Every structure is written in C-alpha cells, then in structure tokens.
Amino acid sequence: MSVRIYETFHPEETFNLGRSLGERAQAGTVYCLDGDLGAGKTVFTQGFAAGLDIEEPVNSPTFTILQVYDEGRLPLYHFDVYRIGDVEEMDEIGYEEYFYGSGVCLIEWASLIAEILPTEAVHIRIERDPEKGYDYRRLSVSFPEGRR
Ligand code: ADP
Ligand code: MG
C-alpha cells in the first residue's frame, strides 16, 4: 500500500484533487471516503465526477444511499451510507453488482460498512486541523499495491 498526503486550503483545491483522481480512475475501482460531516467528501466527489466528464450536478444522495451517473467516461456509483441502519440495506441495493462491476464506486462514510468493503479499495480520509484555519483540509490517500 502507498499513502499520499495532500493539504488543501480552499474547497476548489479539494475539488481539483478529486478531479485528477477521477481522470485517472480505472473501471472496477472502489474509492472509500471518510471524514466528519462537512469535511469535504462531497466536494471531492464533485471534482471526481468532473474528472470522469460527468456534467450533471452531483450532491450527497443522503436519502437514497446510491446515485448513478451514466454519462461520463465510466459509470460512477456514488454512495452515501451515512444514514444506513444495517449493512443488510446494502444487500437490498445489490451492492456487489456495483462494487465488482465495470464502473467506479465512490462511497461517502465508507467505514460504516467496513465489513463489506473490497480489500483492493482506495481509501481517502479527510481531516481538519483547527490550528491551520477553517478551510484547511488534510487528505490521506491510500492506494493498494500497484495502483496510483
Ligand atoms: P461532507 O460531504 O464531507 O459532509 P461537503 O463536501 O458537503 O462535506 O462540505 C464541505 C464544506 O466545507 C463545504 O461547504 C466547503 O465549501 C467547505 N470547505 C472549506 N474548505 C474546504 C476545503 N479545503 N476542502 C473542501 N471543502 C472545504
Ligand atoms: Mg457529503
């Protein structure tokens, strides 16, 4: 596994980081996003979608768990599992079809469904540091072996 650390000082920088990962995303990859409410997971996702050439507006699918965007370079399956009560709800959605399919999955609050995440996933943690200012974010991106 290789870990890269990025620091951003403006939402646009987080968006741009998401976009550069979206541009390089490969079919079948699962991106797991974690960080508190307001950390910037959705901002990152919006950039990621732009990197896949998705022009539709992307928001947190809080009440639906899954939002599908089909118009880009690859299908994007955007999950937000914040309100999930039980991992079984993922079975009801038929998550395996998405996790192990030919699109790209991006999961906000992924650690809430840790037991079903693929071992090969990319993990992105977004953290604040009050000492570094209100708009500061630290993003740790962990790629499995052989990916970048
Ligand atoms: P989450 O999806 O993690 O709950 P959002 O992406 O919806 O969070 O919201 C992040 C909020 O933080 C936005 O209002 C955004 O403008 C703000 N923000 C301030 N600085 C940054 C930064 N460096 N990166 C990302 N978002 C930032
Ligand atoms: Mg969000």
PDB file of C-alpha atoms and ligand atoms in Angstrom:
ATOM      1  CA  MET A   1       0.000   0.000   0.000  1.00  0.00           C
ATOM      2  CA  SER A   2       1.201   3.535  -0.715  1.00  0.00           C
ATOM      3  CA  VAL A   3      -0.097   6.589   1.103  1.00  0.00           C
ATOM      4  CA  ARG A   4      -0.041  10.137  -0.189  1.00  0.00           C
ATOM      5  CA  ILE A   5      -0.838  13.193   1.860  1.00  0.00           C
ATOM      6  CA  TYR A   6      -2.357  16.321   0.330  1.00  0.00           C
ATOM      7  CA  GLU A   7      -3.140  19.587   2.068  1.00  0.00           C
ATOM      8  CA  THR A   8      -5.783  21.952   0.746  1.00  0.00           C
ATOM      9  CA  PHE A   9      -6.703  25.459   1.863  1.00  0.00           C
ATOM     10  CA  HIS A  10      -9.769  26.068  -0.287  1.00  0.00           C
ATOM     11  CA  PRO A  11     -12.728  23.912  -1.467  1.00  0.00           C
ATOM     12  CA  GLU A  12     -11.567  24.338  -5.054  1.00  0.00           C
ATOM     13  CA  GLU A  13      -8.259  22.622  -4.263  1.00  0.00           C
ATOM     14  CA  THR A  14     -10.105  19.614  -2.878  1.00  0.00           C
ATOM     15  CA  PHE A  15     -12.324  19.639  -5.965  1.00  0.00           C
ATOM     16  CA  ASN A  16      -9.227  19.708  -8.197  1.00  0.00           C
ATOM     17  CA  LEU A  17      -7.652  16.829  -6.311  1.00  0.00           C
ATOM     18  CA  GLY A  18     -10.858  14.830  -6.780  1.00  0.00           C
ATOM     19  CA  ARG A  19     -10.845  15.712 -10.459  1.00  0.00           C
ATOM     20  CA  SER A  20      -7.297  14.482 -11.011  1.00  0.00           C
ATOM     21  CA  LEU A  21      -8.166  11.170  -9.353  1.00  0.00           C
ATOM     22  CA  GLY A  22     -11.339  10.952 -11.425  1.00  0.00           C
ATOM     23  CA  GLU A  23      -9.328  11.490 -14.603  1.00  0.00           C
ATOM     24  CA  ARG A  24      -7.097   8.535 -13.719  1.00  0.00           C
ATOM     25  CA  ALA A  25      -9.822   6.264 -12.321  1.00  0.00           C
ATOM     26  CA  GLN A  26      -9.932   2.751 -13.695  1.00  0.00           C
ATOM     27  CA  ALA A  27     -13.006   0.572 -14.149  1.00  0.00           C
ATOM     28  CA  GLY A  28     -13.730  -1.623 -11.134  1.00  0.00           C
ATOM     29  CA  THR A  29     -12.075   0.634  -8.554  1.00  0.00           C
ATOM     30  CA  VAL A  30     -13.811   1.417  -5.267  1.00  0.00           C
ATOM     31  CA  TYR A  31     -12.958   4.718  -3.542  1.00  0.00           C
ATOM     32  CA  CYS A  32     -13.772   4.856   0.163  1.00  0.00           C
ATOM     33  CA  LEU A  33     -14.206   8.318   1.658  1.00  0.00           C
ATOM     34  CA  ASP A  34     -14.178   9.075   5.353  1.00  0.00           C
ATOM     35  CA  GLY A  35     -14.194  12.255   7.385  1.00  0.00           C
ATOM     36  CA  ASP A  36     -16.604  14.182   9.607  1.00  0.00           C
ATOM     37  CA  LEU A  37     -19.705  15.986   8.423  1.00  0.00           C
ATOM     38  CA  GLY A  38     -18.567  18.965   6.361  1.00  0.00           C
ATOM     39  CA  ALA A  39     -15.055  17.581   5.858  1.00  0.00           C
ATOM     40  CA  GLY A  40     -15.330  17.813   2.074  1.00  0.00           C
ATOM     41  CA  LYS A  41     -16.278  14.324   0.907  1.00  0.00           C
ATOM     42  CA  THR A  42     -18.954  15.666  -1.412  1.00  0.00           C
ATOM     43  CA  VAL A  43     -16.703  18.451  -2.712  1.00  0.00           C
ATOM     44  CA  PHE A  44     -14.098  15.803  -3.509  1.00  0.00           C
ATOM     45  CA  THR A  45     -16.775  13.659  -5.186  1.00  0.00           C
ATOM     46  CA  GLN A  46     -17.943  16.581  -7.321  1.00  0.00           C
ATOM     47  CA  GLY A  47     -14.387  17.029  -8.586  1.00  0.00           C
ATOM     48  CA  PHE A  48     -14.039  13.302  -9.117  1.00  0.00           C
ATOM     49  CA  ALA A  49     -17.208  13.278 -11.230  1.00  0.00           C
ATOM     50  CA  ALA A  50     -15.890  16.224 -13.266  1.00  0.00           C
ATOM     51  CA  GLY A  51     -12.722  14.184 -13.876  1.00  0.00           C
ATOM     52  CA  LEU A  52     -14.921  11.461 -15.349  1.00  0.00           C
ATOM     53  CA  ASP A  53     -16.544  14.071 -17.625  1.00  0.00           C
ATOM     54  CA  ILE A  54     -19.847  13.967 -15.775  1.00  0.00           C
ATOM     55  CA  GLU A  55     -21.584  17.301 -16.222  1.00  0.00           C
ATOM     56  CA  GLU A  56     -24.717  16.583 -14.226  1.00  0.00           C
ATOM     57  CA  PRO A  57     -24.694  18.220 -10.772  1.00  0.00           C
ATOM     58  CA  VAL A  58     -23.530  15.846  -8.039  1.00  0.00           C
ATOM     59  CA  ASN A  59     -24.851  16.096  -4.494  1.00  0.00           C
ATOM     60  CA  SER A  60     -24.933  13.815  -1.488  1.00  0.00           C
ATOM     61  CA  PRO A  61     -27.576  11.169  -2.119  1.00  0.00           C
ATOM     62  CA  THR A  62     -28.368  11.169   1.592  1.00  0.00           C
ATOM     63  CA  PHE A  63     -31.880   9.782   1.314  1.00  0.00           C
ATOM     64  CA  THR A  64     -31.244   7.290  -1.449  1.00  0.00           C
ATOM     65  CA  ILE A  65     -27.826   5.811  -0.473  1.00  0.00           C
ATOM     66  CA  LEU A  66     -26.942   5.389  -4.147  1.00  0.00           C
ATOM     67  CA  GLN A  67     -26.906   7.775  -7.082  1.00  0.00           C
ATOM     68  CA  VAL A  68     -25.863   6.528 -10.533  1.00  0.00           C
ATOM     69  CA  TYR A  69     -24.185   8.770 -13.123  1.00  0.00           C
ATOM     70  CA  ASP A  70     -24.016   7.114 -16.508  1.00  0.00           C
ATOM     71  CA  GLU A  71     -22.955   9.900 -18.838  1.00  0.00           C
ATOM     72  CA  GLY A  72     -19.210  10.022 -18.101  1.00  0.00           C
ATOM     73  CA  ARG A  73     -16.125   8.156 -19.281  1.00  0.00           C
ATOM     74  CA  LEU A  74     -17.081   5.368 -16.839  1.00  0.00           C
ATOM     75  CA  PRO A  75     -20.285   4.854 -14.862  1.00  0.00           C
ATOM     76  CA  LEU A  76     -19.998   6.446 -11.408  1.00  0.00           C
ATOM     77  CA  TYR A  77     -21.808   4.851  -8.480  1.00  0.00           C
ATOM     78  CA  HIS A  78     -21.945   7.430  -5.719  1.00  0.00           C
ATOM     79  CA  PHE A  79     -22.913   6.013  -2.330  1.00  0.00           C
ATOM     80  CA  ASP A  80     -23.526   7.969   0.853  1.00  0.00           C
ATOM     81  CA  VAL A  81     -24.093   5.437   3.626  1.00  0.00           C
ATOM     82  CA  TYR A  82     -24.336   7.968   6.467  1.00  0.00           C
ATOM     83  CA  ARG A  83     -27.927   7.049   7.253  1.00  0.00           C
ATOM     84  CA  ILE A  84     -27.608   3.333   6.811  1.00  0.00           C
ATOM     85  CA  GLY A  85     -29.027   1.385   9.760  1.00  0.00           C
ATOM     86  CA  ASP A  86     -27.632  -2.015   8.914  1.00  0.00           C
ATOM     87  CA  VAL A  87     -25.224  -3.386   6.317  1.00  0.00           C
ATOM     88  CA  GLU A  88     -28.102  -5.571   5.088  1.00  0.00           C
ATOM     89  CA  GLU A  89     -29.502  -2.480   3.395  1.00  0.00           C
ATOM     90  CA  MET A  90     -26.508  -2.743   1.073  1.00  0.00           C
ATOM     91  CA  ASP A  91     -27.608  -6.274   0.134  1.00  0.00           C
ATOM     92  CA  GLU A  92     -31.046  -4.926  -0.725  1.00  0.00           C
ATOM     93  CA  ILE A  93     -29.441  -2.434  -3.110  1.00  0.00           C
ATOM     94  CA  GLY A  94     -27.451  -5.264  -4.655  1.00  0.00           C
ATOM     95  CA  TYR A  95     -24.143  -3.532  -3.877  1.00  0.00           C
ATOM     96  CA  GLU A  96     -21.936  -6.355  -5.209  1.00  0.00           C
ATOM     97  CA  GLU A  97     -23.064  -5.610  -8.721  1.00  0.00           C
ATOM     98  CA  TYR A  98     -21.624  -2.100  -8.298  1.00  0.00           C
ATOM     99  CA  PHE A  99     -18.534  -2.884  -6.181  1.00  0.00           C
ATOM    100  CA  TYR A 100     -17.407  -5.625  -8.534  1.00  0.00           C
ATOM    101  CA  GLY A 101     -18.800  -4.201 -11.767  1.00  0.00           C
ATOM    102  CA  SER A 102     -17.242  -2.229 -14.587  1.00  0.00           C
ATOM    103  CA  GLY A 103     -17.877   1.255 -13.231  1.00  0.00           C
ATOM    104  CA  VAL A 104     -16.250   3.244 -10.442  1.00  0.00           C
ATOM    105  CA  CYS A 105     -17.664   3.351  -6.901  1.00  0.00           C
ATOM    106  CA  LEU A 106     -17.214   6.251  -4.545  1.00  0.00           C
ATOM    107  CA  ILE A 107     -18.538   5.715  -1.017  1.00  0.00           C
ATOM    108  CA  GLU A 108     -19.009   8.533   1.492  1.00  0.00           C
ATOM    109  CA  TRP A 109     -18.796   7.313   5.121  1.00  0.00           C
ATOM    110  CA  ALA A 110     -17.318   4.022   3.904  1.00  0.00           C
ATOM    111  CA  SER A 111     -16.071   2.970   7.352  1.00  0.00           C
ATOM    112  CA  LEU A 112     -19.723   2.467   8.401  1.00  0.00           C
ATOM    113  CA  ILE A 113     -19.821  -0.521   6.060  1.00  0.00           C
ATOM    114  CA  ALA A 114     -16.216  -1.655   6.682  1.00  0.00           C
ATOM    115  CA  GLU A 115     -17.111  -5.353   6.746  1.00  0.00           C
ATOM    116  CA  ILE A 116     -18.221  -5.426   3.114  1.00  0.00           C
ATOM    117  CA  LEU A 117     -15.584  -3.171   1.531  1.00  0.00           C
ATOM    118  CA  PRO A 118     -13.317  -4.836  -1.032  1.00  0.00           C
ATOM    119  CA  THR A 119      -9.729  -5.361   0.150  1.00  0.00           C
ATOM    120  CA  GLU A 120      -8.420  -3.662  -3.006  1.00  0.00           C
ATOM    121  CA  ALA A 121     -10.151  -0.328  -2.381  1.00  0.00           C
ATOM    122  CA  VAL A 122      -8.571   3.133  -2.401  1.00  0.00           C
ATOM    123  CA  HIS A 123      -9.080   4.862   0.960  1.00  0.00           C
ATOM    124  CA  ILE A 124      -9.330   8.622   1.325  1.00  0.00           C
ATOM    125  CA  ARG A 125      -9.532  10.239   4.751  1.00  0.00           C
ATOM    126  CA  ILE A 126     -10.250  13.958   5.056  1.00  0.00           C
ATOM    127  CA  GLU A 127      -9.362  15.735   8.283  1.00  0.00           C
ATOM    128  CA  ARG A 128      -9.423  19.256   9.586  1.00  0.00           C
ATOM    129  CA  ASP A 129      -6.845  20.919  11.806  1.00  0.00           C
ATOM    130  CA  PRO A 130      -8.283  23.948  13.631  1.00  0.00           C
ATOM    131  CA  GLU A 131      -4.796  25.335  14.148  1.00  0.00           C
ATOM    132  CA  LYS A 132      -4.344  25.622  10.388  1.00  0.00           C
ATOM    133  CA  GLY A 133      -7.507  27.557   9.688  1.00  0.00           C
ATOM    134  CA  TYR A 134     -11.157  26.992   8.854  1.00  0.00           C
ATOM    135  CA  ASP A 135     -10.622  25.965   5.229  1.00  0.00           C
ATOM    136  CA  TYR A 136      -7.632  23.718   5.809  1.00  0.00           C
ATOM    137  CA  ARG A 137      -8.068  20.021   4.969  1.00  0.00           C
ATOM    138  CA  ARG A 138      -5.605  17.159   5.072  1.00  0.00           C
ATOM    139  CA  LEU A 139      -6.357  14.307   2.684  1.00  0.00           C
ATOM    140  CA  SER A 140      -4.643  10.947   3.113  1.00  0.00           C
ATOM    141  CA  VAL A 141      -5.000   8.788   0.038  1.00  0.00           C
ATOM    142  CA  SER A 142      -4.057   5.102   0.396  1.00  0.00           C
ATOM    143  CA  PHE A 143      -3.695   3.119  -2.787  1.00  0.00           C
ATOM    144  CA  PRO A 144      -3.430  -0.660  -2.796  1.00  0.00           C
ATOM    145  CA  GLU A 145      -0.210  -2.123  -4.194  1.00  0.00           C
ATOM    146  CA  GLY A 146       0.383  -1.398  -7.859  1.00  0.00           C
ATOM    147  CA  ARG A 147      -2.166   1.422  -8.115  1.00  0.00           C
ATOM    148  CA  ARG A 148      -1.740   5.147  -8.092  1.00  0.00           C
TER     149      ARG A 148
HETATM  150  P1  ADP B   1     -19.067  16.184   3.533  1.00  0.00           P
HETATM  151  O1  ADP B   1     -19.611  15.588   2.276  1.00  0.00           O
HETATM  152  O2  ADP B   1     -17.751  15.597   3.968  1.00  0.00           O
HETATM  153  O3  ADP B   1     -20.067  16.186   4.666  1.00  0.00           O
HETATM  154  P2  ADP B   1     -19.145  18.633   2.000  1.00  0.00           P
HETATM  155  O4  ADP B   1     -18.227  18.346   0.875  1.00  0.00           O
HETATM  156  O5  ADP B   1     -20.611  18.533   1.749  1.00  0.00           O
HETATM  157  O6  ADP B   1     -18.740  17.723   3.261  1.00  0.00           O
HETATM  158  O7  ADP B   1     -18.880  20.064   2.577  1.00  0.00           O
HETATM  159  C1  ADP B   1     -17.603  20.585   2.801  1.00  0.00           C
HETATM  160  C2  ADP B   1     -17.771  22.044   3.180  1.00  0.00           C
HETATM  161  O8  ADP B   1     -16.528  22.589   3.632  1.00  0.00           O
HETATM  162  C3  ADP B   1     -18.229  22.889   2.013  1.00  0.00           C
HETATM  163  O9  ADP B   1     -19.115  23.868   2.480  1.00  0.00           O
HETATM  164  C4  ADP B   1     -16.928  23.529   1.526  1.00  0.00           C
HETATM  165  O10 ADP B   1     -17.137  24.766   0.892  1.00  0.00           O
HETATM  166  C5  ADP B   1     -16.183  23.700   2.848  1.00  0.00           C
HETATM  167  N1  ADP B   1     -14.717  23.730   2.713  1.00  0.00           N
HETATM  168  C6  ADP B   1     -13.905  24.702   3.218  1.00  0.00           C
HETATM  169  N2  ADP B   1     -12.621  24.448   2.961  1.00  0.00           N
HETATM  170  C7  ADP B   1     -12.586  23.287   2.250  1.00  0.00           C
HETATM  171  C8  ADP B   1     -11.528  22.530   1.690  1.00  0.00           C
HETATM  172  N3  ADP B   1     -10.217  22.868   1.807  1.00  0.00           N
HETATM  173  N4  ADP B   1     -11.852  21.403   1.030  1.00  0.00           N
HETATM  174  C9  ADP B   1     -13.147  21.031   0.916  1.00  0.00           C
HETATM  175  N5  ADP B   1     -14.189  21.700   1.432  1.00  0.00           N
HETATM  176  C10 ADP B   1     -13.928  22.833   2.092  1.00  0.00           C
HETATM  177 MG    MG B   2     -21.365  14.517   1.797  1.00  0.00          MG
END
